[in-house]
Amino acid sequence: MSLLGRASVTGAHHLDGPVGKVVVCNHVGWADPLWLGYAAYPRVLHQMAKKELFESALVAWFVRSGGGFPVDRGRPTPATIRHSIALVEGGALLLIFPAGTRSQEDADTKRGAATIALRAKAHIVPAHFEGPARMRASDLWRRPAIHVAFGSPIVTAAIGASDKETAKRLTAELDAAMKALRSAPPDRN
């Protein structure tokens, strides 16, 4: 990955600790999960990936080897939600793009990440990705700047309730936290 971009990472220490966490991030292109995984390394970021990515055996293998598992974005099954909650309850890091789709603009944040975090009594770590939407062969020469910022965790255990209204309020809070990271200066290591 370091051959394809000049990556800087801030706040990765927020991913550490004994409890599972839900990492929420903006989503601008197909390369985001790869760069977020690189930024979190050596930790593994499990992630929901659209079920269409699992139609090709080669792509499915690649996504699964990076911690991905299929989800029907239009109709997430109870089994997918239970699997997500179990991962987080077991201490894993779960990456969710709460807008549910790639966008260069501010897309509406859906409440699925908040619901999973509330049910698992997990911390939510807001994140922001700044970089190109995809990787190209020319990146070997250009090496574009990539920045991933992880923010302070939002603790959900103290919230208690996991109803729809609480999830909506928490979604608004995590959306604001992700947007605040946009203006965070990159760490120039």
mmCIF file of C-alpha atoms in Angstrom:
data_model
loop_
_atom_site.group_PDB
_atom_site.id
_atom_site.type_symbol
_atom_site.label_atom_id
_atom_site.label_comp_id
_atom_site.label_asym_id
_atom_site.label_seq_id
_atom_site.Cartn_x
_atom_site.Cartn_y
_atom_site.Cartn_z
ATOM 1 C CA MET A 1 0.000 0.000 0.000
ATOM 2 C CA SER A 2 2.850 2.392 0.765
ATOM 3 C CA LEU A 3 3.935 2.050 -2.872
ATOM 4 C CA LEU A 4 0.535 3.379 -4.010
ATOM 5 C CA GLY A 5 0.316 6.483 -1.837
ATOM 6 C CA ARG A 6 1.892 8.680 0.814
ATOM 7 C CA ALA A 7 -0.251 7.777 3.796
ATOM 8 C CA SER A 8 -0.523 9.683 7.041
ATOM 9 C CA VAL A 9 -2.609 8.464 9.953
ATOM 10 C CA THR A 10 -3.783 10.266 13.067
ATOM 11 C CA GLY A 11 -5.537 8.846 16.096
ATOM 12 C CA ALA A 12 -4.991 5.129 15.431
ATOM 13 C CA HIS A 13 -4.496 4.655 19.186
ATOM 14 C CA HIS A 14 -8.278 5.167 19.539
ATOM 15 C CA LEU A 15 -8.711 1.683 18.052
ATOM 16 C CA ASP A 16 -6.884 0.047 20.966
ATOM 17 C CA GLY A 17 -8.431 -1.222 24.164
ATOM 18 C CA PRO A 18 -10.231 -4.212 25.577
ATOM 19 C CA VAL A 19 -13.702 -3.518 24.140
ATOM 20 C CA GLY A 20 -14.962 -3.999 20.605
ATOM 21 C CA LYS A 21 -15.511 -0.903 18.532
ATOM 22 C CA VAL A 22 -17.587 0.193 15.579
ATOM 23 C CA VAL A 23 -15.476 2.363 13.262
ATOM 24 C CA VAL A 24 -17.572 4.710 11.118
ATOM 25 C CA CYS A 25 -16.132 6.573 8.146
ATOM 26 C CA ASN A 26 -17.065 8.545 5.063
ATOM 27 C CA HIS A 27 -16.913 6.525 1.826
ATOM 28 C CA VAL A 28 -15.588 8.119 -1.361
ATOM 29 C CA GLY A 29 -14.485 5.110 -3.409
ATOM 30 C CA TRP A 30 -13.702 1.424 -3.586
ATOM 31 C CA ALA A 31 -10.180 1.915 -2.215
ATOM 32 C CA ASP A 32 -11.305 3.381 1.141
ATOM 33 C CA PRO A 33 -11.561 0.007 2.955
ATOM 34 C CA LEU A 34 -8.059 -0.879 1.792
ATOM 35 C CA TRP A 35 -6.566 2.378 3.072
ATOM 36 C CA LEU A 36 -8.501 2.160 6.353
ATOM 37 C CA GLY A 37 -7.233 -1.397 6.838
ATOM 38 C CA TYR A 38 -3.703 -0.153 6.128
ATOM 39 C CA ALA A 39 -4.145 2.708 8.628
ATOM 40 C CA ALA A 40 -5.400 0.319 11.315
ATOM 41 C CA TYR A 41 -2.723 -2.334 10.763
ATOM 42 C CA PRO A 42 -1.786 -4.573 12.592
ATOM 43 C CA ARG A 43 -5.380 -4.527 13.818
ATOM 44 C CA VAL A 44 -8.020 -6.162 11.576
ATOM 45 C CA LEU A 45 -11.036 -4.118 10.516
ATOM 46 C CA HIS A 46 -13.955 -6.442 9.830
ATOM 47 C CA GLN A 47 -16.333 -4.830 7.388
ATOM 48 C CA MET A 48 -19.695 -5.158 5.792
ATOM 49 C CA ALA A 49 -19.309 -5.349 2.034
ATOM 50 C CA LYS A 50 -22.100 -5.244 -0.515
ATOM 51 C CA LYS A 51 -23.165 -8.764 -1.463
ATOM 52 C CA GLU A 52 -22.427 -8.117 -5.149
ATOM 53 C CA LEU A 53 -18.695 -8.217 -4.347
ATOM 54 C CA PHE A 54 -19.065 -11.909 -3.465
ATOM 55 C CA GLU A 55 -20.362 -12.951 -6.898
ATOM 56 C CA SER A 56 -16.802 -13.452 -8.224
ATOM 57 C CA ALA A 57 -14.795 -16.116 -6.403
ATOM 58 C CA LEU A 58 -11.548 -14.141 -6.715
ATOM 59 C CA VAL A 59 -13.031 -10.858 -5.451
ATOM 60 C CA ALA A 60 -14.912 -12.723 -2.680
ATOM 61 C CA TRP A 61 -11.662 -14.340 -1.525
ATOM 62 C CA PHE A 62 -9.895 -10.965 -1.500
ATOM 63 C CA VAL A 63 -12.693 -9.229 0.456
ATOM 64 C CA ARG A 64 -13.021 -12.083 2.971
ATOM 65 C CA SER A 65 -9.246 -12.201 3.525
ATOM 66 C CA GLY A 66 -9.414 -8.524 4.532
ATOM 67 C CA GLY A 67 -12.167 -9.154 7.111
ATOM 68 C CA GLY A 68 -15.154 -8.486 4.840
ATOM 69 C CA PHE A 69 -18.480 -10.280 4.958
ATOM 70 C CA PRO A 70 -21.529 -9.875 2.683
ATOM 71 C CA VAL A 71 -24.509 -7.661 3.409
ATOM 72 C CA ASP A 72 -27.597 -6.869 1.363
ATOM 73 C CA ARG A 73 -27.552 -3.074 1.689
ATOM 74 C CA GLY A 74 -31.232 -2.815 0.788
ATOM 75 C CA ARG A 75 -32.340 -5.471 3.261
ATOM 76 C CA PRO A 76 -29.778 -6.437 5.873
ATOM 77 C CA THR A 77 -30.794 -9.771 7.359
ATOM 78 C CA PRO A 78 -31.106 -10.370 11.095
ATOM 79 C CA ALA A 79 -28.234 -12.884 10.737
ATOM 80 C CA THR A 80 -25.950 -10.147 9.347
ATOM 81 C CA ILE A 81 -26.831 -7.837 12.223
ATOM 82 C CA ARG A 82 -26.304 -10.636 14.777
ATOM 83 C CA HIS A 83 -22.928 -11.476 13.178
ATOM 84 C CA SER A 84 -21.893 -7.802 13.367
ATOM 85 C CA ILE A 85 -22.940 -7.518 17.008
ATOM 86 C CA ALA A 86 -21.158 -10.789 17.892
ATOM 87 C CA LEU A 87 -17.923 -9.553 16.281
ATOM 88 C CA VAL A 88 -17.999 -6.345 18.299
ATOM 89 C CA GLU A 89 -19.034 -8.076 21.527
ATOM 90 C CA GLY A 90 -16.061 -10.394 21.000
ATOM 91 C CA GLY A 91 -13.704 -7.403 21.003
ATOM 92 C CA ALA A 92 -13.317 -6.979 17.221
ATOM 93 C CA LEU A 93 -13.216 -3.780 15.204
ATOM 94 C CA LEU A 94 -16.126 -3.424 12.771
ATOM 95 C CA LEU A 95 -15.837 -0.888 9.950
ATOM 96 C CA ILE A 96 -19.105 0.574 8.684
ATOM 97 C CA PHE A 97 -19.659 3.266 6.091
ATOM 98 C CA PRO A 98 -22.891 4.660 7.607
ATOM 99 C CA ALA A 99 -23.935 6.481 4.430
ATOM 100 C CA GLY A 100 -24.160 3.015 2.877
ATOM 101 C CA THR A 101 -22.765 4.139 -0.467
ATOM 102 C CA ARG A 102 -19.800 5.898 -2.022
ATOM 103 C CA SER A 103 -20.127 9.647 -2.383
ATOM 104 C CA GLN A 104 -17.906 12.693 -2.771
ATOM 105 C CA GLU A 105 -20.717 14.750 -1.236
ATOM 106 C CA ASP A 106 -22.143 14.578 2.262
ATOM 107 C CA ALA A 107 -24.512 11.617 2.059
ATOM 108 C CA ASP A 108 -27.216 10.994 4.635
ATOM 109 C CA THR A 109 -25.985 8.862 7.505
ATOM 110 C CA LYS A 110 -28.101 5.802 8.257
ATOM 111 C CA ARG A 111 -28.631 4.538 11.793
ATOM 112 C CA GLY A 112 -27.363 0.950 11.347
ATOM 113 C CA ALA A 113 -23.933 1.627 12.857
ATOM 114 C CA ALA A 114 -25.485 3.309 15.891
ATOM 115 C CA THR A 115 -27.960 0.444 16.335
ATOM 116 C CA ILE A 116 -25.185 -2.179 16.224
ATOM 117 C CA ALA A 117 -23.004 -0.190 18.648
ATOM 118 C CA LEU A 118 -25.894 0.307 21.075
ATOM 119 C CA ARG A 119 -26.839 -3.373 21.051
ATOM 120 C CA ALA A 120 -23.205 -4.465 21.482
ATOM 121 C CA LYS A 121 -22.555 -1.738 24.100
ATOM 122 C CA ALA A 122 -19.507 -0.822 22.049
ATOM 123 C CA HIS A 123 -17.525 2.323 21.490
ATOM 124 C CA ILE A 124 -17.931 4.126 18.173
ATOM 125 C CA VAL A 125 -14.731 5.480 16.639
ATOM 126 C CA PRO A 126 -15.418 8.172 14.031
ATOM 127 C CA ALA A 127 -12.996 8.273 11.125
ATOM 128 C CA HIS A 128 -12.370 10.366 8.023
ATOM 129 C CA PHE A 129 -10.694 9.297 4.777
ATOM 130 C CA GLU A 130 -9.072 11.886 2.512
ATOM 131 C CA GLY A 131 -7.651 10.634 -0.762
ATOM 132 C CA PRO A 132 -8.480 9.378 -4.230
ATOM 133 C CA ALA A 133 -11.609 7.309 -4.831
ATOM 134 C CA ARG A 134 -9.650 4.527 -6.535
ATOM 135 C CA MET A 135 -6.165 3.211 -7.106
ATOM 136 C CA ARG A 136 -4.553 3.381 -10.507
ATOM 137 C CA ALA A 137 -1.333 2.012 -11.965
ATOM 138 C CA SER A 138 -0.101 5.614 -12.288
ATOM 139 C CA ASP A 139 -0.201 5.845 -8.464
ATOM 140 C CA LEU A 140 3.080 3.911 -8.445
ATOM 141 C CA TRP A 141 4.715 7.079 -9.841
ATOM 142 C CA ARG A 142 2.436 9.806 -8.474
ATOM 143 C CA ARG A 143 1.944 8.369 -4.978
ATOM 144 C CA PRO A 144 -1.048 10.568 -4.037
ATOM 145 C CA ALA A 145 -1.451 11.882 -0.505
ATOM 146 C CA ILE A 146 -3.755 9.774 1.665
ATOM 147 C CA HIS A 147 -4.894 10.801 5.122
ATOM 148 C CA VAL A 148 -6.903 8.734 7.578
ATOM 149 C CA ALA A 149 -7.981 10.311 10.865
ATOM 150 C CA PHE A 150 -9.502 8.354 13.743
ATOM 151 C CA GLY A 151 -11.320 10.404 16.380
ATOM 152 C CA SER A 152 -12.036 9.953 20.051
ATOM 153 C CA PRO A 153 -14.452 7.098 20.785
ATOM 154 C CA ILE A 154 -18.093 7.748 21.575
ATOM 155 C CA VAL A 155 -19.000 5.504 24.528
ATOM 156 C CA THR A 156 -22.436 3.907 24.135
ATOM 157 C CA ALA A 157 -22.551 1.724 27.268
ATOM 158 C CA ALA A 158 -23.645 4.700 29.396
ATOM 159 C CA ILE A 159 -26.515 5.492 27.016
ATOM 160 C CA GLY A 160 -28.424 2.380 28.029
ATOM 161 C CA ALA A 161 -31.430 2.401 25.685
ATOM 162 C CA SER A 162 -31.128 0.917 22.200
ATOM 163 C CA ASP A 163 -34.431 2.103 20.747
ATOM 164 C CA LYS A 164 -34.940 3.834 17.393
ATOM 165 C CA GLU A 165 -34.927 7.391 18.820
ATOM 166 C CA THR A 166 -31.707 6.801 20.739
ATOM 167 C CA ALA A 167 -30.126 5.365 17.574
ATOM 168 C CA LYS A 168 -31.206 8.470 15.627
ATOM 169 C CA ARG A 169 -29.641 10.809 18.218
ATOM 170 C CA LEU A 170 -26.438 8.751 18.297
ATOM 171 C CA THR A 171 -26.344 8.753 14.475
ATOM 172 C CA ALA A 172 -26.472 12.560 14.463
ATOM 173 C CA GLU A 173 -23.632 12.629 17.034
ATOM 174 C CA LEU A 174 -21.401 10.239 15.068
ATOM 175 C CA ASP A 175 -22.136 12.132 11.822
ATOM 176 C CA ALA A 176 -20.992 15.384 13.461
ATOM 177 C CA ALA A 177 -17.867 13.643 14.820
ATOM 178 C CA MET A 178 -16.951 12.315 11.348
ATOM 179 C CA LYS A 179 -17.422 15.760 9.790
ATOM 180 C CA ALA A 180 -15.290 17.390 12.507
ATOM 181 C CA LEU A 181 -12.392 15.135 11.509
ATOM 182 C CA ARG A 182 -12.448 16.602 7.992
ATOM 183 C CA SER A 183 -10.801 19.738 9.283
ATOM 184 C CA ALA A 184 -8.272 17.917 11.506
ATOM 185 C CA PRO A 185 -4.715 18.656 10.331
ATOM 186 C CA PRO A 186 -2.871 15.562 9.057
ATOM 187 C CA ASP A 187 0.022 14.223 11.081
ATOM 188 C CA ARG A 188 3.132 14.635 8.909
ATOM 189 C CA ASN A 189 5.217 11.686 10.125
#
